[in-house]
Amino acid sequence: MSPNTPETNSPTPAQPASVQSEPVLELRRVNTHYGAVHILKDVDLDIYSGELVCLLGGNASGKSTTLRTILGMVKPTTGDVKVNGQVVTHQSTRDRVAMGVTMVPENRRLFKRLTVRENLDLGAYLRSDSDQIASDMERVFDLFPRVKERLNQKSGTLSGGEQQMVAIGRALMANPRVLLMDEPSMGLAPALVQQNFELIQQIHEAGMTVFMVEQNANMALSIADRGWVLQTGRVVLDDTAENLLAHPDLQASYLGTAEQ
Amino acid sequence: MTAAGDFPASQDAAPAAAPRRRLLEQDWRKLLRASAILAIAQVFIGLSGMPVSFDRRLLIDPILSLGYLSLLWLPLAVSYWVGREQVLEGMTAYARGGRDVLAGAITGAVGNAGLTLLVVGITHFDIRDPLVNWSPQLLGILEFEESVWLGALIWPAIGAGVGALGGGMHWASSRITRTTVIVLLSVFGTAVLESVITDLSQGFHIEAVSDWLYGPKRGLTYPAAIVVAAAAAAIAGGIAAYRAFLARTASTSGQLGIAASGETSANRVRWRRIPVRRLVGFALSAAAIVVLPLFLGRLTNELLANVGLFILLALGLNIIVGLAGILDLGYVAFFAVGGYSVAVLTSPGSPRFDLEIPWFGALFAAMLLAGLAGLLIGAPVIRMRGDYLAIVTLGFGEIIRVLLLSDWLSGTFNGAQGITNIPGVEVFGLATVRGFEPRSVLYLVLVFCAIAVYVSWRLENSRIGRAWMAIREDESVAEAMGVDTVSAKLMAFVTGAVLGSFSGAILSAKVGSVFPHSFAIIVSIVILVVVIFGGMGSIAGVIAGAAVLIGVLGGPNQPGLLQEFAEYKILIYGALLVWMMLQRSEGLIPSVRRARELHLDEMNQDAWLRAQVAADDAGGGGGGDRSEGEQP
Ligand SMILES: Nc1ncnc2c1ncn2[C@@H]1O[C@H](COP(=O)(O)OP(=O)(O)O)[C@@H](O)[C@H]1O
Ligand SMILES: [Mg+2]
């Protein structure tokens, strides 16, 4: 359970670039605008296979915009997004999903009037390998036995915790190479937050590359390998989780707004 | 108090445990509000002229006309509504009792006092001037052709009686309530279906039945009404008993298994039963649909053909609105494209072209053109959302009509004169479908309805159907799942357009002429009401909605069973739309998906979640035990 969490995390090397040649996901000097408003300013990120990394930032600092830029739901004005070393800046969201980038959206955003099963099916929307889909569905059930019980229930009637499971399950059904998570702890009852992060860690330990965006810095850094801190669209800190936790700037400027 | 005391089960709360309210312990404000609404509505109905226009139509020979029914149904509905209580978790569920009856009676009496005011007002003031629809006959109807005093006093009394019935429906067991509703609907239905039943009994040479059922002045005879009511009650009781029997056997077979597998074994029983029953039911109804027109007369076949045309339209719009969630208010455009394509290509009276190609060829062209129109209208609006999209589609629907009417294109479409002399449909040299042979039209319509139902059904369960539903639920998340939202939405437009063009193409051949005014905005609105009333996203619902609304009320330019409604059709469609929206109703036959989303369920869920969060917040660690159920 949670007591051994620090042990598994602390030996993680600080320079993952030496282990892996090419990042799964890379942002190079990305600038994103909404209309005339400059949101992301020269953002550089790189995420390597098997990592659990997080992007921290306060409200409206541009975290969701970063994820939307990665998925191509908003196009950067300058800079490049690379998936598996390939520039995808001008490719559609659909193509990027097909390349293995999948998001668990902010607030879970299930298809509320569809059943749990239909939600999971939609996660695998672009896939046609039905045998593999079925076995992935089984994996989701192994991870969340609760989801299997609720398969034919309308997802909008699930409790917050169960909705989170379905949202993660839906993303896993895409068989992603990298899982983007937009504020997974948002809107969850405090008792569920801890459990939620344990779950993310569990998925990560099963081999998934996870890029998580969070306001809850302490919690996120307790399970992440590395992290960045975003302030009004600019990356101001880039370090290992340990160093970030100890960083005076983070404590002063940012943690004041985070819970606990 | 125990923990159970905090969260009483909502549905299955034991009546014995629920506290009782005293007779006078009413929610007076709610009563007053309902009474005021009822009073205003009753006065409005009276002054709208409905009671007078409908009075000619007898439902039960000497005692009840449609006119009086128009003044009776609302007190029943409002007093039932007054007694309705949403019981949420965490709230006290009160036992039903005399209080509900009293509440209904008070509402009915006070509300109908509006009619008393109306009687007194009409007698003392001249209201002819501002209210042109008002006719002096109204006073006679309200007074039962007796005296002002009777008229003034009897309506509150009637209101009290009807209201007590409405409120009492909550008190009675659900079985009694259901039986009452079935009986009332059966009697009403038999009376409304008079012409169809007369037609059928002539077709089967059993005129005696309809002669016995209906009096010489139309309307059920007294004894016939009683017999119909008794038969309906007997059938309802029989079905209830059969259901109870099924439930009992199912639960016994469940108990036979091990406790854990109880659910699965029940599932297996149900799974085995349904397909056979469905298959038989499907085969029987298909056979009935094919055979029945042979025994029906002209008028009924004509009526059913109109219903079928609207089923086609509604199935098409259902794909756009019901599945993809795009609120298209200009759907009539595709109907017009279908109608005019056939008219221009087949009619010798077509001003520009002298092609006179056969109908099936023209249908093919109509489909292509409608698909193209779907793309053209769809492309600019697809990036819009919600209200903007609705308004723009409304505009496009109107643009098509204006173009058809315009001088600019009158060389092709003949402006307001329209295109006439459209020939019938030659079915491969076997038969000819012509407007003056409604039976042949009905068969043609049925074939296309079958196609449309099959296509809708296949699409709904396909990949694109899933994509549509995802877009309907949450467009940007659908996009994030890899759905190509632009092409999926265009696809919905094109599919809906093609289905709508079928209907227009048949209409052209059926009526033999097309005019721009046949394709006004109101057609879009009526189709939308049919879809919403039937149940958005549900094929069976859309069909039922078209059958009930178009069959009974009639389409915008087509008469229905209750031809007396003609003047008030639009008013009724409008009222229905407002009511459906206010209730956020799921329609006559909700789609399987929507049936699951019982509102109460959702509200319970919310209440439960709030309680959960509150407990967590309050207790910190202490809340942990309650959220234990949360842990996977
Ligand atoms: N669609 C949009 N159009 C215009 N501005 C937007 C849009 N979405 C977000 N923004 C703005 O961009 C900024 C960053 O938003 P976001 O990335 O959602 O922040 P975060 O997820 O960190 O809370 C905010 O100031 C927000 O108001
Ligand atoms: Mg955000």
mmCIF file of C-alpha atoms in Angstrom, chain A residues 73 93-94 97 103 109 111-115 118 121-123 125-126 146 152 154 157-161 165 170 189-192 195, chain B residues 463 466-467 469-470 472-474 476-484 593-594 596-597 602 605 608-609 616-617 627 629-632:
data_model
loop_
_atom_site.group_PDB
_atom_site.id
_atom_site.type_symbol
_atom_site.label_atom_id
_atom_site.label_comp_id
_atom_site.label_asym_id
_atom_site.label_seq_id
_atom_site.Cartn_x
_atom_site.Cartn_y
_atom_site.Cartn_z
ATOM 1 C CA MET A 73 -7.785 20.229 -30.035
ATOM 2 C CA THR A 93 -6.766 14.929 -32.937
ATOM 3 C CA ARG A 94 -7.953 11.694 -34.426
ATOM 4 C CA VAL A 97 -5.307 9.436 -30.640
ATOM 5 C CA MET A 103 -6.705 11.962 -22.280
ATOM 6 C CA ARG A 109 -16.666 14.219 -18.397
ATOM 7 C CA PHE A 111 -20.910 10.454 -21.643
ATOM 8 C CA LYS A 112 -23.474 10.694 -18.911
ATOM 9 C CA ARG A 113 -26.522 9.273 -20.613
ATOM 10 C CA LEU A 114 -24.636 6.367 -22.097
ATOM 11 C CA THR A 115 -23.962 3.201 -20.164
ATOM 12 C CA GLU A 118 -20.826 2.319 -24.101
ATOM 13 C CA ASP A 121 -16.519 1.147 -26.128
ATOM 14 C CA LEU A 122 -16.103 4.776 -27.109
ATOM 15 C CA GLY A 123 -12.661 4.754 -25.552
ATOM 16 C CA TYR A 125 -13.479 4.058 -30.876
ATOM 17 C CA LEU A 126 -10.532 4.078 -33.281
ATOM 18 C CA ARG A 146 -16.510 -2.110 -9.477
ATOM 19 C CA ASN A 152 -25.136 -1.522 -17.937
ATOM 20 C CA LYS A 154 -25.994 4.902 -17.078
ATOM 21 C CA THR A 157 -25.713 7.879 -12.134
ATOM 22 C CA LEU A 158 -22.398 6.625 -10.791
ATOM 23 C CA SER A 159 -20.758 8.135 -7.737
ATOM 24 C CA GLY A 160 -17.785 10.433 -8.182
ATOM 25 C CA GLY A 161 -15.256 7.728 -7.392
ATOM 26 C CA MET A 165 -12.720 4.667 -12.574
ATOM 27 C CA ARG A 170 -12.328 4.596 -20.977
ATOM 28 C CA ALA A 189 -14.254 13.994 -2.029
ATOM 29 C CA PRO A 190 -11.052 14.352 0.034
ATOM 30 C CA ALA A 191 -11.288 10.757 1.180
ATOM 31 C CA LEU A 192 -11.109 9.657 -2.443
ATOM 32 C CA GLN A 195 -7.116 6.536 -3.252
ATOM 33 C CA ARG B 463 -19.826 2.711 -35.087
ATOM 34 C CA ARG B 466 -21.935 5.420 -31.295
ATOM 35 C CA ALA B 467 -19.982 8.420 -32.522
ATOM 36 C CA MET B 469 -24.262 9.615 -29.379
ATOM 37 C CA ALA B 470 -20.862 10.577 -28.052
ATOM 38 C CA ARG B 472 -24.584 14.423 -28.470
ATOM 39 C CA GLU B 473 -23.325 13.810 -24.958
ATOM 40 C CA ASP B 474 -20.099 15.796 -25.052
ATOM 41 C CA SER B 476 -15.176 17.892 -27.208
ATOM 42 C CA VAL B 477 -14.666 14.675 -25.270
ATOM 43 C CA ALA B 478 -15.897 12.773 -28.308
ATOM 44 C CA GLU B 479 -13.216 14.589 -30.277
ATOM 45 C CA ALA B 480 -10.627 13.663 -27.666
ATOM 46 C CA MET B 481 -11.641 10.005 -28.067
ATOM 47 C CA GLY B 482 -10.697 10.276 -31.725
ATOM 48 C CA VAL B 483 -14.158 10.812 -33.205
ATOM 49 C CA ASP B 484 -13.967 12.921 -36.342
ATOM 50 C CA ARG B 593 -30.795 4.387 -23.084
ATOM 51 C CA ARG B 594 -33.003 7.174 -21.908
ATOM 52 C CA ARG B 596 -32.409 4.315 -17.631
ATOM 53 C CA GLU B 597 -32.062 7.950 -16.832
ATOM 54 C CA GLU B 602 -30.255 11.156 -10.791
ATOM 55 C CA GLN B 605 -27.626 10.164 -6.744
ATOM 56 C CA TRP B 608 -26.390 10.892 -1.951
ATOM 57 C CA LEU B 609 -23.221 12.484 -3.287
ATOM 58 C CA ASP B 616 -16.321 13.530 4.426
ATOM 59 C CA ASP B 617 -15.880 17.229 5.050
ATOM 60 C CA SER B 627 -16.955 6.095 2.022
ATOM 61 C CA GLY B 629 -18.243 1.473 -0.067
ATOM 62 C CA GLU B 630 -16.304 3.596 -2.527
ATOM 63 C CA GLN B 631 -13.110 1.610 -2.365
ATOM 64 C CA PRO B 632 -12.683 -0.799 -5.218
#
